PDB file of C-alpha atoms and ligand atoms in Angstrom:
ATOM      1  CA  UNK A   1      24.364 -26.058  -3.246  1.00  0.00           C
ATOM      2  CA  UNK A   2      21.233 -28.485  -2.877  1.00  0.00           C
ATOM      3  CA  UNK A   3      20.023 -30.324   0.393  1.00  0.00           C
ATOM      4  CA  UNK A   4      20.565 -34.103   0.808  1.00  0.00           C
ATOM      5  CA  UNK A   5      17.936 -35.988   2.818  1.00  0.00           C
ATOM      6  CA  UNK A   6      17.738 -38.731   4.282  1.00  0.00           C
ATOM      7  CA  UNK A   7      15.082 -39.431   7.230  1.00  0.00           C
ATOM      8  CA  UNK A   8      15.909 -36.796   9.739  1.00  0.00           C
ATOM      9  CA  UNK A   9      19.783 -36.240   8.336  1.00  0.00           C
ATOM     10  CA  UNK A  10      19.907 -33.191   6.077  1.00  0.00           C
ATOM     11  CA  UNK A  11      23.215 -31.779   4.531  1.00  0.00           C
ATOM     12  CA  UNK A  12      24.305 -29.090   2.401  1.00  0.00           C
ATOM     13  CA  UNK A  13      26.678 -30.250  -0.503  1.00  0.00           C
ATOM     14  CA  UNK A  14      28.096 -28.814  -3.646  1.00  0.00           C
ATOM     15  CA  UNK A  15      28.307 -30.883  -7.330  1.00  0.00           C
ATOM     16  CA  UNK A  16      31.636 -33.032  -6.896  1.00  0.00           C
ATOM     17  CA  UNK A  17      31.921 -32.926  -3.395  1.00  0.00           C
ATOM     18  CA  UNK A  18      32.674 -35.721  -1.253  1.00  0.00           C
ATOM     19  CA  UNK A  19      30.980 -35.967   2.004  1.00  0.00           C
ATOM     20  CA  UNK A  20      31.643 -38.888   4.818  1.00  0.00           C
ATOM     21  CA  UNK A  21      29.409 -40.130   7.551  1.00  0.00           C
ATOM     22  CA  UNK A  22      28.441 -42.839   9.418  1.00  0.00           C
ATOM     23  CA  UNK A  23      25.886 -43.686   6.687  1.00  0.00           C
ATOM     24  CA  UNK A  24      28.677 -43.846   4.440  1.00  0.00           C
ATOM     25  CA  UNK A  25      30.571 -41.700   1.661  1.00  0.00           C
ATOM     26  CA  UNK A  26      28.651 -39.587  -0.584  1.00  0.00           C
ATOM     27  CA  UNK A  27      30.368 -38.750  -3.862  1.00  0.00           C
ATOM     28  CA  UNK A  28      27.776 -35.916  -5.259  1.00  0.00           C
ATOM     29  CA  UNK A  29      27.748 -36.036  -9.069  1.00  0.00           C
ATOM     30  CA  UNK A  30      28.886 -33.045 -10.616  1.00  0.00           C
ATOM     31  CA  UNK A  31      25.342 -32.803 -12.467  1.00  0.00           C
ATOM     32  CA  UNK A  32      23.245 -33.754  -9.956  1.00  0.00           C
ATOM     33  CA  UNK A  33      19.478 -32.355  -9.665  1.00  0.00           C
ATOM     34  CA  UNK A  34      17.058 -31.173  -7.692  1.00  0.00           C
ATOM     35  CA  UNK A  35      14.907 -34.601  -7.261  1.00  0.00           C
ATOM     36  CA  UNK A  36      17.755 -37.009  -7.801  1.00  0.00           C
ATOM     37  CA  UNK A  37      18.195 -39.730  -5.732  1.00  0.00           C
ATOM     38  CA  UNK A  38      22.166 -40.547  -4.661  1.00  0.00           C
ATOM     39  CA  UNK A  39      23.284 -42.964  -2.657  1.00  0.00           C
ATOM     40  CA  UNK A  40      26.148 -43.509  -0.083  1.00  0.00           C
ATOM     41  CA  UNK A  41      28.994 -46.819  -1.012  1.00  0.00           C
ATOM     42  CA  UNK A  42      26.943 -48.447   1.929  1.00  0.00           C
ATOM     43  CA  UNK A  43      23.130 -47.795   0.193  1.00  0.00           C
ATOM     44  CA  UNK A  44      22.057 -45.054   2.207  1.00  0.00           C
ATOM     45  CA  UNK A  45      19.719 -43.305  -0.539  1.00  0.00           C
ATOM     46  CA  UNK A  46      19.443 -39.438  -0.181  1.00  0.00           C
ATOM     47  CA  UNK A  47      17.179 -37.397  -1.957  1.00  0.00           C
ATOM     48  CA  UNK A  48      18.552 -34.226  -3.980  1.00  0.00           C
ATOM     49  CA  UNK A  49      16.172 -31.001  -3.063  1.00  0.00           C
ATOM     50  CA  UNK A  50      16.566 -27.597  -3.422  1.00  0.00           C
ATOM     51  CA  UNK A  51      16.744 -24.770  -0.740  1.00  0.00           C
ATOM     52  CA  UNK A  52      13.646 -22.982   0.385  1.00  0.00           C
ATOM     53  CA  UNK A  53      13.606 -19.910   3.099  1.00  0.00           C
ATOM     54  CA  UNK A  54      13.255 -22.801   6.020  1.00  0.00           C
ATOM     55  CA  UNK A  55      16.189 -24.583   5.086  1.00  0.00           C
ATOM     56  CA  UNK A  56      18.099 -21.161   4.779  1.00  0.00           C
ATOM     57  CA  UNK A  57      17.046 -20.472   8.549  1.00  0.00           C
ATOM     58  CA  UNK A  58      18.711 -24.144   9.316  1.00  0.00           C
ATOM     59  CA  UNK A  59      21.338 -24.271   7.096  1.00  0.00           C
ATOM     60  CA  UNK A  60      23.617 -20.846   6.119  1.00  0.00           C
ATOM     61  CA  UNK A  61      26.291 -20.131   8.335  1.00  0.00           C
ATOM     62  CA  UNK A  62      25.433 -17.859  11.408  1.00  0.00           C
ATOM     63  CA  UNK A  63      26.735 -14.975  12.206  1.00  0.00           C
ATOM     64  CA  UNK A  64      24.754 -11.967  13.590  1.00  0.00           C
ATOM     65  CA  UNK A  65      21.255 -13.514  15.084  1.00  0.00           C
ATOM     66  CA  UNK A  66      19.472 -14.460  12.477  1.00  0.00           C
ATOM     67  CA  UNK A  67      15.700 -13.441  11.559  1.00  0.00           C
ATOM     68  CA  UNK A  68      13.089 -16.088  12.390  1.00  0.00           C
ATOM     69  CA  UNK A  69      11.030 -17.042   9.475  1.00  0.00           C
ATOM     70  CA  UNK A  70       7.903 -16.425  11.422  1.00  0.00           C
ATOM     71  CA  UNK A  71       9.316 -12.763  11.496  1.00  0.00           C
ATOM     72  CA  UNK A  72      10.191 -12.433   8.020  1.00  0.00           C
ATOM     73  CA  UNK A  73       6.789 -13.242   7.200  1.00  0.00           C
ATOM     74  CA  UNK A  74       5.338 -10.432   9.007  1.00  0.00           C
ATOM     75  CA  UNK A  75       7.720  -7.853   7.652  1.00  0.00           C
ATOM     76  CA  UNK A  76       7.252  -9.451   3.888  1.00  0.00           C
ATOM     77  CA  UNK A  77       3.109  -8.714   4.920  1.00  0.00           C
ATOM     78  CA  UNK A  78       3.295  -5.589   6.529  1.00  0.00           C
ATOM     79  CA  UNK A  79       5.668  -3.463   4.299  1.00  0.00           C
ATOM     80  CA  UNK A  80       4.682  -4.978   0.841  1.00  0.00           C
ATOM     81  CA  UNK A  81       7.939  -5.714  -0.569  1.00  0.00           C
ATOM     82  CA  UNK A  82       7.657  -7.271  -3.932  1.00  0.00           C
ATOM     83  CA  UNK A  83       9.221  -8.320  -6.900  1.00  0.00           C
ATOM     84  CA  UNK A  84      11.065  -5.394  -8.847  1.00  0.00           C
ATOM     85  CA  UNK A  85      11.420  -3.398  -5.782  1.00  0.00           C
ATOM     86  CA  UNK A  86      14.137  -1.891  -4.424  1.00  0.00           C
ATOM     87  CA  UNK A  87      15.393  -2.238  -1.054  1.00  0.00           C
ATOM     88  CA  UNK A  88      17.971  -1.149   1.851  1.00  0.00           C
ATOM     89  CA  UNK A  89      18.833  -3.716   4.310  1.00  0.00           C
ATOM     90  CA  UNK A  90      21.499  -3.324   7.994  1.00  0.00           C
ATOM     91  CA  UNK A  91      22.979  -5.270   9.121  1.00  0.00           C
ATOM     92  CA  UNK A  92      22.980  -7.520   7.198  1.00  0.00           C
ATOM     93  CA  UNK A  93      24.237 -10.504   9.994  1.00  0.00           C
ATOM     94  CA  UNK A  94      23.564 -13.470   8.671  1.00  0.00           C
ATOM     95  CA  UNK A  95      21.814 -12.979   5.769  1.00  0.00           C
ATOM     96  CA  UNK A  96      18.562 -14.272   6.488  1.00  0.00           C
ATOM     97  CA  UNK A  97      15.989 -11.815   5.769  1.00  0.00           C
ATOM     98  CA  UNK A  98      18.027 -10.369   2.563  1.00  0.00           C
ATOM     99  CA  UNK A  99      17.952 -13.464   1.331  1.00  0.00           C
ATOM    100  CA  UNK A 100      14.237 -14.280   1.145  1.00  0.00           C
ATOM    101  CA  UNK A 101      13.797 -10.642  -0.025  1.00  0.00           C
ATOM    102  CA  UNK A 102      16.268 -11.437  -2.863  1.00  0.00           C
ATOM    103  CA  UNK A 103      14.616 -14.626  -3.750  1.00  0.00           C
ATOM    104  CA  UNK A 104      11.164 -13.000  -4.117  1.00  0.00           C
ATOM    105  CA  UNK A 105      12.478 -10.839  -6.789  1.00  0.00           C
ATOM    106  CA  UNK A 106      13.810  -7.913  -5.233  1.00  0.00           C
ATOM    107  CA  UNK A 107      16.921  -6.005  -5.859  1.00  0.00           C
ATOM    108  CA  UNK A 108      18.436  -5.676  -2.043  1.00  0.00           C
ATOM    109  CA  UNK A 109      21.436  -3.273  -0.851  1.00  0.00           C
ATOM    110  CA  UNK A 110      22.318  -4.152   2.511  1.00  0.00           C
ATOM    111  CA  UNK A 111      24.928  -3.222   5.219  1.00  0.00           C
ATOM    112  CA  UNK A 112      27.562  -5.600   7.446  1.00  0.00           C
ATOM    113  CA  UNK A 113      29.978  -3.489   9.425  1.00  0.00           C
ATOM    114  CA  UNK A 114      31.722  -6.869  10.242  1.00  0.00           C
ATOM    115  CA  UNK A 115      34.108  -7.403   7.762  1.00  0.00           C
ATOM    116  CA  UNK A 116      34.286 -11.056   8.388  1.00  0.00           C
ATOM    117  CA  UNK A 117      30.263 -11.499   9.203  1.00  0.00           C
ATOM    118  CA  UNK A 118      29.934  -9.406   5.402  1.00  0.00           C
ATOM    119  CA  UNK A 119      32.594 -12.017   3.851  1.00  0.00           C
ATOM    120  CA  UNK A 120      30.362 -14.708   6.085  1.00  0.00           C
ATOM    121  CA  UNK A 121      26.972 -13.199   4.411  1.00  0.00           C
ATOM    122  CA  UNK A 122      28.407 -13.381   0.550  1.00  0.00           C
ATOM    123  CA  UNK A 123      29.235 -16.844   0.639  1.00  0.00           C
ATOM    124  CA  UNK A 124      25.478 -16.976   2.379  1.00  0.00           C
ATOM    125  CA  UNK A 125      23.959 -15.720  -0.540  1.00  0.00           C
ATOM    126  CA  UNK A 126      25.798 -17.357  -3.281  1.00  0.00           C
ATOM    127  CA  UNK A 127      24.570 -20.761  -1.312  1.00  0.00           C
ATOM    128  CA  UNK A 128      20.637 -19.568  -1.138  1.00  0.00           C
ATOM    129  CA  UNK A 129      20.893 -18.608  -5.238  1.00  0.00           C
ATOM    130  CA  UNK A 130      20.658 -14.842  -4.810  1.00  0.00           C
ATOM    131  CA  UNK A 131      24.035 -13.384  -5.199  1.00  0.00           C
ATOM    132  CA  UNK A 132      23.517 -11.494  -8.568  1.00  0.00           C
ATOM    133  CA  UNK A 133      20.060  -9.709  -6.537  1.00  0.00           C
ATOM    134  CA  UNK A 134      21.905  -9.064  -3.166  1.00  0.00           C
ATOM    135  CA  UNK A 135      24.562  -6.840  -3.036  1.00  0.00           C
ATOM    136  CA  UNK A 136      26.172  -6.816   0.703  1.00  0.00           C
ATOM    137  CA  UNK A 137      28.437  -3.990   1.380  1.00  0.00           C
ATOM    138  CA  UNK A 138      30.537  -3.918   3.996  1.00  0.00           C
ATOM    139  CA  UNK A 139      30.564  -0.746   6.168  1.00  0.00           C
ATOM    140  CA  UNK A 140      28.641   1.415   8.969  1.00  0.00           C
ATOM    141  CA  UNK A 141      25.122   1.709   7.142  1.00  0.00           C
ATOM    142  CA  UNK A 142      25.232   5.481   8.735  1.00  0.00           C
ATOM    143  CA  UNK A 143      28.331   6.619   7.363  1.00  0.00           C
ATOM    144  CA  UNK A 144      26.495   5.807   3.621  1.00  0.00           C
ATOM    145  CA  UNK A 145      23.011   7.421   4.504  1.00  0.00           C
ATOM    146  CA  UNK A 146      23.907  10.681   1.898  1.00  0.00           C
ATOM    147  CA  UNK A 147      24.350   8.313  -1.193  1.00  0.00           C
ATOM    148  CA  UNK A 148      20.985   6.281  -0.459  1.00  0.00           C
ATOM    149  CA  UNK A 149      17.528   7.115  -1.677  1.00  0.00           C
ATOM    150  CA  UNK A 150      14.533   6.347  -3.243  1.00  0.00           C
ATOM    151  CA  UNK A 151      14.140   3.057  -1.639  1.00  0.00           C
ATOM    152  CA  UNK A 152      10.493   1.423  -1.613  1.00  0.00           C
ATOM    153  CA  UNK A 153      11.591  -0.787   1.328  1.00  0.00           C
ATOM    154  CA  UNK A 154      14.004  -0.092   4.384  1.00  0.00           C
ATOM    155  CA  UNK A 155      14.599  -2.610   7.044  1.00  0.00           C
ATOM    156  CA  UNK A 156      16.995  -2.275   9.506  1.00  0.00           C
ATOM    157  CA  UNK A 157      18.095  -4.904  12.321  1.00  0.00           C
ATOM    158  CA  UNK A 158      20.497  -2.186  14.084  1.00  0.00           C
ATOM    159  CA  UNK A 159      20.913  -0.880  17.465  1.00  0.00           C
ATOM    160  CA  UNK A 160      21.282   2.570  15.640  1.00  0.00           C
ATOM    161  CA  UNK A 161      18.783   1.894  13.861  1.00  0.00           C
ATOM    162  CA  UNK A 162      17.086   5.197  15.128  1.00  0.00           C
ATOM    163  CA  UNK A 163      19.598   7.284  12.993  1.00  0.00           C
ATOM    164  CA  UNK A 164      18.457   5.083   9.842  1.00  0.00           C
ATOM    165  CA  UNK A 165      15.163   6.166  10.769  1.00  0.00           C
ATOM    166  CA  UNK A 166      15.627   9.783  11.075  1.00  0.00           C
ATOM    167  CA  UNK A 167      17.023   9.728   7.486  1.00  0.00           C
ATOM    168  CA  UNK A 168      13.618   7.999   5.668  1.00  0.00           C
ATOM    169  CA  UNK A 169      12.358  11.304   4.562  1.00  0.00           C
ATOM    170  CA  UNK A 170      15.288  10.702   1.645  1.00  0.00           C
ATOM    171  CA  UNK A 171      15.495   6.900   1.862  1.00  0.00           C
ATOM    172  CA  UNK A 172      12.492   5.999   0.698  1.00  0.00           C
ATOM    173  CA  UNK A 173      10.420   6.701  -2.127  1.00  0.00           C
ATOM    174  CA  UNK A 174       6.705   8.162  -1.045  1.00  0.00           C
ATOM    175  CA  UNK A 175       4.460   5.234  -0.158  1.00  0.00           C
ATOM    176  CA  UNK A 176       7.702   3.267   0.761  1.00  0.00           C
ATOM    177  CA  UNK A 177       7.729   1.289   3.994  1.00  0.00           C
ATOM    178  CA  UNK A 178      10.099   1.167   6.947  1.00  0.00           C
ATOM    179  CA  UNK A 179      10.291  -2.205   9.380  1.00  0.00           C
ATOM    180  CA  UNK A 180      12.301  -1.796  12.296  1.00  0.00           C
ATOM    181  CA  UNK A 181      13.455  -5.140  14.008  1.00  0.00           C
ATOM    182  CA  UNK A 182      14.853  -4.567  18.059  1.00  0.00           C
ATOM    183  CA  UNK A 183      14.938  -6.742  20.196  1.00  0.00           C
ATOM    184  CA  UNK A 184      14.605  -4.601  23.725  1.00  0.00           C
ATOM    185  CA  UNK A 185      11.452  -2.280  23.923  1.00  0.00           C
ATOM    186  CA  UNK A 186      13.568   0.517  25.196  1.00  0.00           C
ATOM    187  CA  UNK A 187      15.322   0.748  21.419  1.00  0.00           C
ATOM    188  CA  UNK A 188      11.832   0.635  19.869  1.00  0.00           C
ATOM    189  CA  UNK A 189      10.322   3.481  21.640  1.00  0.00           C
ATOM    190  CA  UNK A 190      13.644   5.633  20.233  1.00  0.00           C
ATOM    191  CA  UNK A 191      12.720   3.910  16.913  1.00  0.00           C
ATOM    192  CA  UNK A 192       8.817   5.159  16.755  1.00  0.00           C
ATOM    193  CA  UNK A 193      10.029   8.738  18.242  1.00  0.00           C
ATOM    194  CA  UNK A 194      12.357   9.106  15.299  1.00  0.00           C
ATOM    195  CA  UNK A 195       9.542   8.117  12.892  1.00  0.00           C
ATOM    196  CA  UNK A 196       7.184  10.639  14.445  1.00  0.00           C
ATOM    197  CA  UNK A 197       9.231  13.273  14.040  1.00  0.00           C
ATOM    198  CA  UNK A 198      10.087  12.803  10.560  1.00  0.00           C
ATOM    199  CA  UNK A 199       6.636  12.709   9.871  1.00  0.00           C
ATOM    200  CA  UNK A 200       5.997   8.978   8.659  1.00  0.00           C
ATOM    201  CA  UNK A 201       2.551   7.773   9.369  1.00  0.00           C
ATOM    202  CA  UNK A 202       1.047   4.529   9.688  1.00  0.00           C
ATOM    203  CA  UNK A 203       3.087   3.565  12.612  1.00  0.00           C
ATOM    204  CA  UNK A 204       3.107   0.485  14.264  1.00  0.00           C
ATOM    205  CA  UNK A 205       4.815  -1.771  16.776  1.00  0.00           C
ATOM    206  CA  UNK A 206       4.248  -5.785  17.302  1.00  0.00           C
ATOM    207  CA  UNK A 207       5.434  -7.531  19.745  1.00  0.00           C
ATOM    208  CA  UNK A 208       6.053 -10.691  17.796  1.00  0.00           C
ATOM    209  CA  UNK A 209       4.995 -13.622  20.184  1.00  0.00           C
ATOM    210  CA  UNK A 210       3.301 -16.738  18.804  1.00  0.00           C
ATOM    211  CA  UNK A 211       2.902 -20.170  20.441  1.00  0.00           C
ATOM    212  CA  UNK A 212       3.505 -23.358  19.006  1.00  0.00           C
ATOM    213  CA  UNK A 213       0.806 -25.955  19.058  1.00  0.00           C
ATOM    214  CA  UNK A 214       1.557 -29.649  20.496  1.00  0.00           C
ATOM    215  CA  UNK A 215      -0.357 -32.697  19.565  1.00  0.00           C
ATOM    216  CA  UNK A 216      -0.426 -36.025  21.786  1.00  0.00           C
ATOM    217  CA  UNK A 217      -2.358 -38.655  22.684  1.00  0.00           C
ATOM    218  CA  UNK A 218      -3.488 -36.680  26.137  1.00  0.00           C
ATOM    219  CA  UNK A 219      -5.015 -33.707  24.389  1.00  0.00           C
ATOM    220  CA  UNK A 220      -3.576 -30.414  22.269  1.00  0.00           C
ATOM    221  CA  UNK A 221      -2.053 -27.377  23.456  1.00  0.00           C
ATOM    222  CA  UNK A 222      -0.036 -24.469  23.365  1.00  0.00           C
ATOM    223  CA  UNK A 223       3.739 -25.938  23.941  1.00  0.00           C
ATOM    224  CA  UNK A 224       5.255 -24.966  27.066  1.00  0.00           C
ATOM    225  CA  UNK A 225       8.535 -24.950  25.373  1.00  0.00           C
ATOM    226  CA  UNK A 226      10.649 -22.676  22.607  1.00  0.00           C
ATOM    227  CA  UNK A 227      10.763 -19.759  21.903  1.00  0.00           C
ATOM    228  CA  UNK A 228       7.069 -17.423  22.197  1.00  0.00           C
ATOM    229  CA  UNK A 229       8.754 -13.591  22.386  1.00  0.00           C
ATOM    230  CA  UNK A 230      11.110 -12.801  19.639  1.00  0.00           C
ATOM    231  CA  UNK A 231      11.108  -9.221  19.524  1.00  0.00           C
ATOM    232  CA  UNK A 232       9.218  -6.505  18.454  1.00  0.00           C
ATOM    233  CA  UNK A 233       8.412  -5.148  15.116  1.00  0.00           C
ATOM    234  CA  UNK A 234       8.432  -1.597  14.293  1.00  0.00           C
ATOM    235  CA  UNK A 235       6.315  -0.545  10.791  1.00  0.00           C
ATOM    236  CA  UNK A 236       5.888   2.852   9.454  1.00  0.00           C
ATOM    237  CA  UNK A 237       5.623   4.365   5.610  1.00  0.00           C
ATOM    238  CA  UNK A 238       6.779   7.364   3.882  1.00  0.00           C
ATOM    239  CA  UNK A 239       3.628   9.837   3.151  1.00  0.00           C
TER     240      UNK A 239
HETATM  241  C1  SAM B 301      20.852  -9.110  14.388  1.00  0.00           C
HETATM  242  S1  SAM B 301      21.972  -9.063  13.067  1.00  0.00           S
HETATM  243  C2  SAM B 301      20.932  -8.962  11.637  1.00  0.00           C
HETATM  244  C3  SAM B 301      20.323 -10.286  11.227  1.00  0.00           C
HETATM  245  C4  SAM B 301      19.635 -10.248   9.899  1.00  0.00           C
HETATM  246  N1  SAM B 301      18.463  -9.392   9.914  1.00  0.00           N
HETATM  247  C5  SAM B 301      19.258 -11.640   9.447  1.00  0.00           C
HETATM  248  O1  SAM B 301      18.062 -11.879   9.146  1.00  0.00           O
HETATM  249  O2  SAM B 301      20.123 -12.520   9.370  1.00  0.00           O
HETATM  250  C6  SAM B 301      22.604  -7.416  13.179  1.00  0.00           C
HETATM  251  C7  SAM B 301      23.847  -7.171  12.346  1.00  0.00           C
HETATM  252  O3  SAM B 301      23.975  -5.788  12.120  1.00  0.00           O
HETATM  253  C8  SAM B 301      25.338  -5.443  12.090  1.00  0.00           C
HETATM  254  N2  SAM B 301      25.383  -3.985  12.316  1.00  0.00           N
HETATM  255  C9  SAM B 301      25.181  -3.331  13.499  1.00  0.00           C
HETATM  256  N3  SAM B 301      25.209  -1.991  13.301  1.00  0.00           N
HETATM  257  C10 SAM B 301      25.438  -1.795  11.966  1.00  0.00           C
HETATM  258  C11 SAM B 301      25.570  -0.631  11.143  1.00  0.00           C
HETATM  259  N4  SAM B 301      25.472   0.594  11.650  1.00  0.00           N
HETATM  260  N5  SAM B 301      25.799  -0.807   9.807  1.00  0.00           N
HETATM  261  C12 SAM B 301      25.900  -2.046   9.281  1.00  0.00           C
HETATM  262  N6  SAM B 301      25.779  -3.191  10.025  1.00  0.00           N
HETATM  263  C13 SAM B 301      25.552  -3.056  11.347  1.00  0.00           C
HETATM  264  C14 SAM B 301      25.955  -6.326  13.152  1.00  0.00           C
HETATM  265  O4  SAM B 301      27.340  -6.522  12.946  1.00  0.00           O
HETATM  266  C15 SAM B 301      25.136  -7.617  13.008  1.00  0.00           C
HETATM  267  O5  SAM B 301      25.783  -8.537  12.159  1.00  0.00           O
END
């Protein structure tokens, strides 16, 4: 799938698909390319680019709240994760943070216990190019917990997420890192008790609040709009 643009219009479209809209039909060539230009039977000209993590966020379908970019960021800082690693991923939701992990090289294993959100996720990551690196399983990630280890990264977007934790010891390789995404403080504090007493150090929480900037003629600031709390971020590693 690429992204055709045109001004502020952006759509997702396949090679050979056929796509109408009041700028007119587009009939995408079945070799079209990143940095083509195609246009509509009207003229409308839109230009052929290829997904990045931002247009993931906008574009795959949603399912289980997705992780904002901003968020990913921090995790993809604070644990490490690299290309060649390996890493365990629930839920899964949307797809959203497996799928940047996948397309920075790693190999990901992670957890939907929605059948139809998991079926949702696959066709998610065949459409952001990282199928063959992210395998999504559908199932209760604790019911697995015996069969996984050695992971260098875990990250979890769970309510039970503090059962994961308790299970690290095994999970992850020694020097691997945990991230812990919850959106309620109350599920965080269980989340850094159950890494205290399995003994992982370096813990941390963030409360993940930025502010976006606006510019205007009248002067800049902080906007007093969107989103500024997203949730908070729980970090810990495996001595
Ligand atoms: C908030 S979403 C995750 C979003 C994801 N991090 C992303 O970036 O798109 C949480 C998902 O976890 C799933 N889930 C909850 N508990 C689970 C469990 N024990 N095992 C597997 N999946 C679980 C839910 O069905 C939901 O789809």
């Amino acid at each position: 799938m690429y992204l055709f643009v045109h001004e502020d219009r952006e759509y997702l479209l396949a090679p050979g698909e056929r796509f109408e809209s009041d700028l007119g039909i587009l009939e995408v060539p079945e070799d079209v390319a990143p940095g083509d230009v195609v246009e509509t039977h009207l003229g409308t000209a839109f230009t052929v680019r290829r997904l990045r993590g931002p247009d993931l966020f906008a574009h795959l379908e949603r399912t289980g709240a997705p992780m904002m970019p901003r968020d990913v960021g921090l995790v993809v800082g604070k644990t490490g994760v690299a290309a060649g690693d390996r890493v365990l991923d629930a839920g899964t939701g949307t797809g959203i943070l497996s799928a940047y992990m996948g397309r920075m090289g790693t190999e990901v294993v992670t957890y939907e216990i929605d059948p139809d959100f998991a079926d949702v996720a696959r066709n998610n990551m065949e459409t952001a190019g990282v199928a063959n690196s992210v395998e999504v399983r559908t199932g209760d990630v604790t019911d697995d917990l015996d069969e996984l280890s050695g992971f260098d990264v875990v990250t979890l977007d769970t309510e039970d997420a503090p059962a994961v934790v308790e299970r690290t010891p095994t999970l992850l390789s020694r020097g691997g890192s945990l991230a812990v995404y919850s959106p309620f403080v109350e599920n965080t504090r269980e989340v850094v008790a159950a890494a205290r007493e399995v003994g992982l150090y370096g813990i941390e929480t963030l409360d993940t609040i930025q502010r976006e900037m606006d510019f205007d003629d009248r002067g800049s600031r902080p906007s007093t709009g969107g989103v500024g709390h997203t949730g908070y971020l729980t970090f810990a590693r495996r001595p």
